[in-house]
PDB file of C-alpha atoms in Angstrom:
ATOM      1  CA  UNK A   1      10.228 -30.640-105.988  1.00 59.00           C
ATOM      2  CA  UNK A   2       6.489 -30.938-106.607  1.00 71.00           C
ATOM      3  CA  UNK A   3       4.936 -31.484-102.926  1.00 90.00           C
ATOM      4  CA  UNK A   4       1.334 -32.187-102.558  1.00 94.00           C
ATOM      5  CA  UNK A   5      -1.388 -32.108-100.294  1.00 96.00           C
ATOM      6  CA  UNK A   6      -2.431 -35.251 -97.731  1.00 97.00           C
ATOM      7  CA  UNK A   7      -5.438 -36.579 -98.501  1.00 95.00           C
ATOM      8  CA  UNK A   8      -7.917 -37.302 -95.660  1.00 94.00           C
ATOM      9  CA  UNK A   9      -5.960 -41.105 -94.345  1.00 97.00           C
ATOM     10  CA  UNK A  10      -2.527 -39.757 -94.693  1.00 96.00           C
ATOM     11  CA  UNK A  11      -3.662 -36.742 -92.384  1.00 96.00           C
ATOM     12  CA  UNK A  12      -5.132 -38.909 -89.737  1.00 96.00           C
ATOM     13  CA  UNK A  13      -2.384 -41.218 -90.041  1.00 97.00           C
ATOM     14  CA  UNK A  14      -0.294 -38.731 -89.646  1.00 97.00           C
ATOM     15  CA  UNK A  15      -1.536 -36.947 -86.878  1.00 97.00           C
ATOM     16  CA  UNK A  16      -1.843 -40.163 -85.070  1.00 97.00           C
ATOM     17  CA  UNK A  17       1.754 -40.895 -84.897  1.00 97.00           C
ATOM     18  CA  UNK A  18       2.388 -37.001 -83.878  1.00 98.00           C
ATOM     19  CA  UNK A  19       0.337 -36.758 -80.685  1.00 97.00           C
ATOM     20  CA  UNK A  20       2.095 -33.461 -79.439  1.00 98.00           C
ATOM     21  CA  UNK A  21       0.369 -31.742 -82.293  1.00 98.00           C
ATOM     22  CA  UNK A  22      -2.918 -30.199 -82.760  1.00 98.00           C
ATOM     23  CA  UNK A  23      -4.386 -29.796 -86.320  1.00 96.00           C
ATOM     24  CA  UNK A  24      -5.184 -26.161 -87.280  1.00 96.00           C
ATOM     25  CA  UNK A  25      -8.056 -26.297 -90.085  1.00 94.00           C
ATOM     26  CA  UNK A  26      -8.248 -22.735 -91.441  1.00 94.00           C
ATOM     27  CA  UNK A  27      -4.786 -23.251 -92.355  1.00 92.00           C
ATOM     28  CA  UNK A  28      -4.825 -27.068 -92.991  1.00 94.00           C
ATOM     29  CA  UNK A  29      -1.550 -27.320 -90.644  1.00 97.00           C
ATOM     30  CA  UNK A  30      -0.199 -28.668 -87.253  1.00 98.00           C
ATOM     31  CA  UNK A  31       0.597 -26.685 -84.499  1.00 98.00           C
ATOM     32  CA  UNK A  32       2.669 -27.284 -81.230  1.00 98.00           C
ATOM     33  CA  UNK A  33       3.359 -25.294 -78.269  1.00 98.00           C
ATOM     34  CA  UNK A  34       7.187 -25.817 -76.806  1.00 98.00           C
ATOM     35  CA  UNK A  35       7.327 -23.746 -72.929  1.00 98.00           C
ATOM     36  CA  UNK A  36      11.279 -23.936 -71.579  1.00 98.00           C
ATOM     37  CA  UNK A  37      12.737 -22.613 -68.548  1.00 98.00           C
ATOM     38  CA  UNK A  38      13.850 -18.904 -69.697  1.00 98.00           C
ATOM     39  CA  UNK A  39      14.594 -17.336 -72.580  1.00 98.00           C
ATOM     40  CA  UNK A  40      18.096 -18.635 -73.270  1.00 98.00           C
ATOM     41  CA  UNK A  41      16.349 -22.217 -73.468  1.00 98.00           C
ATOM     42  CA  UNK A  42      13.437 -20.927 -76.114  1.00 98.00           C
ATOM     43  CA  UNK A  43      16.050 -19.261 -78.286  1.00 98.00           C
ATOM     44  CA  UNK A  44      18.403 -22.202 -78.144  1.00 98.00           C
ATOM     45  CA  UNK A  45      15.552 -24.498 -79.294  1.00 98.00           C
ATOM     46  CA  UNK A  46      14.613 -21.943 -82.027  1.00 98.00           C
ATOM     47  CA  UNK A  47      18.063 -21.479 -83.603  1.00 98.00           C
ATOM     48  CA  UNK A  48      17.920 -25.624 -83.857  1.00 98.00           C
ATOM     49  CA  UNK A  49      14.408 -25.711 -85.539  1.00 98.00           C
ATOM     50  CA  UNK A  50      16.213 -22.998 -87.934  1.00 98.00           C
ATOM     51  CA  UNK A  51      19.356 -25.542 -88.891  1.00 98.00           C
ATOM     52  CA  UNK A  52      16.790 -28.280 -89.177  1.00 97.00           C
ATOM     53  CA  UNK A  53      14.738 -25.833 -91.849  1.00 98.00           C
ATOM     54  CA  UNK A  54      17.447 -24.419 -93.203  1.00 97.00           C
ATOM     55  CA  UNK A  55      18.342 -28.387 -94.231  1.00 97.00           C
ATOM     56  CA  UNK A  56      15.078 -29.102 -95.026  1.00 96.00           C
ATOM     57  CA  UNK A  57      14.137 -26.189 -97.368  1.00 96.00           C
ATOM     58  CA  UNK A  58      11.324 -25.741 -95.582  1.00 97.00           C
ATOM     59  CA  UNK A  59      10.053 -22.887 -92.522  1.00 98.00           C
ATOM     60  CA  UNK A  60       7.800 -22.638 -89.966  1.00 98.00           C
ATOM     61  CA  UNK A  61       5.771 -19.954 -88.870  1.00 98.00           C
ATOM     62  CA  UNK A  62       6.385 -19.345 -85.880  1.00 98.00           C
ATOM     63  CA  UNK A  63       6.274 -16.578 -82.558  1.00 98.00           C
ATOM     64  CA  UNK A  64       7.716 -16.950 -79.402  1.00 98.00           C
ATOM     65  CA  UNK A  65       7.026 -14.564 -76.121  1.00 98.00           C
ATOM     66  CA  UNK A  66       9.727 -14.952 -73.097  1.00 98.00           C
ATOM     67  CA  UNK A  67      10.121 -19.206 -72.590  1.00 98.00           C
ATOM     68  CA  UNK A  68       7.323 -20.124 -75.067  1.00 98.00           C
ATOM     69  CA  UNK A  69       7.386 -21.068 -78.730  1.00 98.00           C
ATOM     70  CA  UNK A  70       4.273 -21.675 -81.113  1.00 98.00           C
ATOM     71  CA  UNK A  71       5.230 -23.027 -84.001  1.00 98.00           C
ATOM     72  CA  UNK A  72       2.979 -23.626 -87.125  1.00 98.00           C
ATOM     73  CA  UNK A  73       3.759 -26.156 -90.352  1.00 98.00           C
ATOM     74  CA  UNK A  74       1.600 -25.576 -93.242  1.00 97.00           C
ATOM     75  CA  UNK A  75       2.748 -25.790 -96.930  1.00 96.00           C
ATOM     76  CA  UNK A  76       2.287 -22.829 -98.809  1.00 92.00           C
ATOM     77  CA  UNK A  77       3.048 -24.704-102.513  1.00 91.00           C
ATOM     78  CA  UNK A  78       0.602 -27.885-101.300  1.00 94.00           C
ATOM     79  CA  UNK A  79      -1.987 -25.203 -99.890  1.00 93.00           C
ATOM     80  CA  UNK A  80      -2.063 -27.232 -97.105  1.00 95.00           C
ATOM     81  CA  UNK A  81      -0.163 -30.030 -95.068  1.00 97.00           C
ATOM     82  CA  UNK A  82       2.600 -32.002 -97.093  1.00 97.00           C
ATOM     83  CA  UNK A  83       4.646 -34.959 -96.121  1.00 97.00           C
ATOM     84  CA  UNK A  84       7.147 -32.133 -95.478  1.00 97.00           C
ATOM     85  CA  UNK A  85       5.713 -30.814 -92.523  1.00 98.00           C
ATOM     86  CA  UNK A  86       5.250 -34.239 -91.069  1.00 98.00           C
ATOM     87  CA  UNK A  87       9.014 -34.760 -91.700  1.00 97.00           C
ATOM     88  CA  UNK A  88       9.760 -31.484 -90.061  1.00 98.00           C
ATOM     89  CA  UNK A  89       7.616 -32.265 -86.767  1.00 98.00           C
ATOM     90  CA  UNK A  90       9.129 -35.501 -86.710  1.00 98.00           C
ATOM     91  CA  UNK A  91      12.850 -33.426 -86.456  1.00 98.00           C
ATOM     92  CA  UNK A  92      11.443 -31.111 -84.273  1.00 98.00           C
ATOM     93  CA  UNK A  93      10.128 -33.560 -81.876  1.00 98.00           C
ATOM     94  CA  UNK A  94      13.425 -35.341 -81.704  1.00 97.00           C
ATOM     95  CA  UNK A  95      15.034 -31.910 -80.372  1.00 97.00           C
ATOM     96  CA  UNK A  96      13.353 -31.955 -77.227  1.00 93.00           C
TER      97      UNK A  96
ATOM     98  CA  UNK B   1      14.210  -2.518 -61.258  1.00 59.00           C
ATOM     99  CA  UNK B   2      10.871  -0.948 -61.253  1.00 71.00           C
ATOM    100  CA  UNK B   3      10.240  -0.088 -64.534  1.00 90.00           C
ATOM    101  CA  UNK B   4       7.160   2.503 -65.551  1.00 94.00           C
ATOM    102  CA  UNK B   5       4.561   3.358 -68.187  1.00 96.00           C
ATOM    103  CA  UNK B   6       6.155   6.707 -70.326  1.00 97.00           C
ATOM    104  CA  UNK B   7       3.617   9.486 -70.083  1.00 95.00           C
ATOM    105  CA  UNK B   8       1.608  10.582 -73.324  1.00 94.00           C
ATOM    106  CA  UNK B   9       4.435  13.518 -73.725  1.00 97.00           C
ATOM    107  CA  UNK B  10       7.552  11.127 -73.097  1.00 96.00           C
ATOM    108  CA  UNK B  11       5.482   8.858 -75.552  1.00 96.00           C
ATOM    109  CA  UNK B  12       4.949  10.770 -78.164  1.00 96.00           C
ATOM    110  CA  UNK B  13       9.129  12.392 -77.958  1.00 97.00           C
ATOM    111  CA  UNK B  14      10.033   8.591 -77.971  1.00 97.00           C
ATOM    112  CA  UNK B  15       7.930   7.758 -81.134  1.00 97.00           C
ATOM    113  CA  UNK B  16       9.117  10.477 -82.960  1.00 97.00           C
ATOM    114  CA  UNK B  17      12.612   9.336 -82.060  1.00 96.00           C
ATOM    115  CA  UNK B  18      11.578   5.958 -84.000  1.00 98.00           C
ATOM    116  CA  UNK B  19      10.060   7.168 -87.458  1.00 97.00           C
ATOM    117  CA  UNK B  20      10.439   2.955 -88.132  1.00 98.00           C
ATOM    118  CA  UNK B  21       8.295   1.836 -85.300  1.00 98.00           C
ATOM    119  CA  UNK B  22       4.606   1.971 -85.112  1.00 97.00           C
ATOM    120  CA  UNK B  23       2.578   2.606 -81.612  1.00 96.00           C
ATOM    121  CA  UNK B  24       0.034  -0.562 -81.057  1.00 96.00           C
ATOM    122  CA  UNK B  25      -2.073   0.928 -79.089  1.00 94.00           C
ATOM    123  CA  UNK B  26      -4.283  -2.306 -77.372  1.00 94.00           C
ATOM    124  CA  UNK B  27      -1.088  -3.202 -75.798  1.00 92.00           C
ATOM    125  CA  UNK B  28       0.060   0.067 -75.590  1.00 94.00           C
ATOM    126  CA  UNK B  29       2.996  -1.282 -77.332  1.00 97.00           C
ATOM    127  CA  UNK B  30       5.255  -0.090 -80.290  1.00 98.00           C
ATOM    128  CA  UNK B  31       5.715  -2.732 -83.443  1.00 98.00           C
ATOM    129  CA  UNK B  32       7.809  -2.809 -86.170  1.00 98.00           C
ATOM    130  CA  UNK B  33       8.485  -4.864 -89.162  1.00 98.00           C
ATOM    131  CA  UNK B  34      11.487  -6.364 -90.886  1.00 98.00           C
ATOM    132  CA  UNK B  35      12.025  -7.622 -94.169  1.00 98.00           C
ATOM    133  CA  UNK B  36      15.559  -9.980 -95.334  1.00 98.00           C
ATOM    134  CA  UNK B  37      16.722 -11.420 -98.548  1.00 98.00           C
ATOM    135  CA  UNK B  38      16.295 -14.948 -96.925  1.00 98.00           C
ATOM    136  CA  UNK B  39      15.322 -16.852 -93.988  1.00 98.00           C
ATOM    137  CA  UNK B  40      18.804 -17.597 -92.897  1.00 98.00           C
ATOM    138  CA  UNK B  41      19.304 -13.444 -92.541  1.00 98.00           C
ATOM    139  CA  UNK B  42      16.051 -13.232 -91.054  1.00 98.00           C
ATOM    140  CA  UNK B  43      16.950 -15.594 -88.382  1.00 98.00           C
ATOM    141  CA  UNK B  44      20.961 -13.971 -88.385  1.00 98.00           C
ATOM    142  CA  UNK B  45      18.581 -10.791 -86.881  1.00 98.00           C
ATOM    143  CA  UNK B  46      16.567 -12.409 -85.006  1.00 98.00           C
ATOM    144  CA  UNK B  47      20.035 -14.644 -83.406  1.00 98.00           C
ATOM    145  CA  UNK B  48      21.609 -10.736 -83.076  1.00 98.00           C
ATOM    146  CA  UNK B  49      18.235  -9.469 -81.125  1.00 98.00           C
ATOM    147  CA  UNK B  50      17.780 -12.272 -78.929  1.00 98.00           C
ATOM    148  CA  UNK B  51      21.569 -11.518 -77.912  1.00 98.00           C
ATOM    149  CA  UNK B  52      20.485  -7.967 -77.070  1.00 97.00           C
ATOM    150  CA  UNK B  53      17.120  -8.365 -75.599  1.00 98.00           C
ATOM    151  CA  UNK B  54      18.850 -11.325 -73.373  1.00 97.00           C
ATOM    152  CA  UNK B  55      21.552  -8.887 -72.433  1.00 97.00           C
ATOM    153  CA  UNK B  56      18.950  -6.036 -71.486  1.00 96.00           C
ATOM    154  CA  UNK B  57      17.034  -8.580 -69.749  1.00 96.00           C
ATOM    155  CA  UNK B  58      13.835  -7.589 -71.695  1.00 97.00           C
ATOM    156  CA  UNK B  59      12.569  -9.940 -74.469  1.00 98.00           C
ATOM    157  CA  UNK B  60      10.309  -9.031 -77.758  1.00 98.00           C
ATOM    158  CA  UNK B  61       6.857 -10.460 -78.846  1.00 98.00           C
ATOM    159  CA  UNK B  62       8.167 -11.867 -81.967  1.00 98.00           C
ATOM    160  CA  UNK B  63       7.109 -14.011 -84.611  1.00 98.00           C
ATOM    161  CA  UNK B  64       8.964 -15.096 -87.838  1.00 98.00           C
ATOM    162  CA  UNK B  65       7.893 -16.038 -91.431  1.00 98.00           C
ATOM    163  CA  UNK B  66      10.757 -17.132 -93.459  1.00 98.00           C
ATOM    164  CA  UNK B  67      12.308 -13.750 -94.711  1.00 98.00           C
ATOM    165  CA  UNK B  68       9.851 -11.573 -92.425  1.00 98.00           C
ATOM    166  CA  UNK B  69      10.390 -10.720 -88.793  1.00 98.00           C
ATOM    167  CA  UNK B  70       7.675  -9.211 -86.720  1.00 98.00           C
ATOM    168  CA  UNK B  71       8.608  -7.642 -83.583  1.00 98.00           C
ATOM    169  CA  UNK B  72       6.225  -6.099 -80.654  1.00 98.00           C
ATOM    170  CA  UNK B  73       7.881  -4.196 -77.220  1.00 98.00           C
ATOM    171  CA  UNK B  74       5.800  -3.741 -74.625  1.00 97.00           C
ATOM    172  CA  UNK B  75       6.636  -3.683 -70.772  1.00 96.00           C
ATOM    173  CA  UNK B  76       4.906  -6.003 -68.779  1.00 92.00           C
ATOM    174  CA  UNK B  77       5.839  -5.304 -65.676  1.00 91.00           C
ATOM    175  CA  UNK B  78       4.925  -1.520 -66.372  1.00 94.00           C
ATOM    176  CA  UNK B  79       1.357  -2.676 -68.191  1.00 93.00           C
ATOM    177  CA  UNK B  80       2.427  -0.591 -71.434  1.00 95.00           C
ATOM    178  CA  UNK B  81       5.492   1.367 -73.395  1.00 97.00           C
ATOM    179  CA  UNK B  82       8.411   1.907 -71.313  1.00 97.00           C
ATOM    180  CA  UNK B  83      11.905   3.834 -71.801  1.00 97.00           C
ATOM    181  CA  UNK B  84      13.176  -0.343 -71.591  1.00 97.00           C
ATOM    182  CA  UNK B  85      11.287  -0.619 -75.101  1.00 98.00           C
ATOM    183  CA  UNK B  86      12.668   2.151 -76.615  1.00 98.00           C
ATOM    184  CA  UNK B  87      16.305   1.221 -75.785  1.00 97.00           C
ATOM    185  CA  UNK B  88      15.689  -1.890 -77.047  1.00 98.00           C
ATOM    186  CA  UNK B  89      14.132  -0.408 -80.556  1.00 98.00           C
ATOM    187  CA  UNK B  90      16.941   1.570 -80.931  1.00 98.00           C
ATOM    188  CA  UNK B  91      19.250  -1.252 -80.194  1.00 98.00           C
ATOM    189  CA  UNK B  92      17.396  -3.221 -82.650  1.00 98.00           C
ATOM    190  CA  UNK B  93      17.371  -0.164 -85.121  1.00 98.00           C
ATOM    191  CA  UNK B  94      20.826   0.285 -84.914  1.00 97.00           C
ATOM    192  CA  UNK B  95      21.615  -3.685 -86.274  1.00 97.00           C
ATOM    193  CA  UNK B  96      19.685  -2.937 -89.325  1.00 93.00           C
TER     194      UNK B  96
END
């Protein structure tokens, strides 16, 4: 599936309806930090991000330290953000 | 548990217990990298560490892109390497 790039209004519309997440520029994609109570709770939330990529054909990059998660969208084939990553924060969101 | 910094002998005897891990030394840390087929084996690892490092009660700096697992043990508590890293790198080793 061909995926492309948002243009400037489908960015900022975007981003407006997603108001846990920060663009990143250099990269052209969204960020969010996720902090949980321990470990248990970070890996828990990671292995359901996973399922929901897994589904979605589509991965995050991502690091976590102890009870904190930072997790990046970008699309590599759109060099930049895609509907997809929207679609994925959207999922992601609804997890928490 | 008080947990302490290894010495620069214990150190270097550790490292060259761990041909597969790398010494960071700005964190005084050791790092090592994995490679999978796939995302979904990249996060089977990760799902297998996280049960270790959960178990040992000391947790990796770790950060994921889709088949590629990054992985950094350093002791806080100790402010550098400490014999709870290298159990948990040859915990780790012995999965892969």
């Amino acid at each position: 599936m061909m995926v492309r790039k948002l243009d400037d209004a489908e960015r900022a519309e975007a981003l407006a309806s997603l108001p846990e997440w920060t663009h990143e520029p250099t990269r052209d994609g969204i960020t969010r930090r996720f902090r949980f109570d321990d470990f248990a709770r970070a890996f828990g939330f990671m292995t359901s991000v996973a399922i929901l990529a897994e589904k979605a054909d589509h991965h995050p990059e991502w690091s976590n330290v102890y009870n904190r998660v930072d997790i990046l969208l970008a699309t590599h084939d759109a060099d930049g953000l895609s509907q997809r990553d929207i679609d994925l924060a959207r999922a992601i969101d609804a997890l928490v």
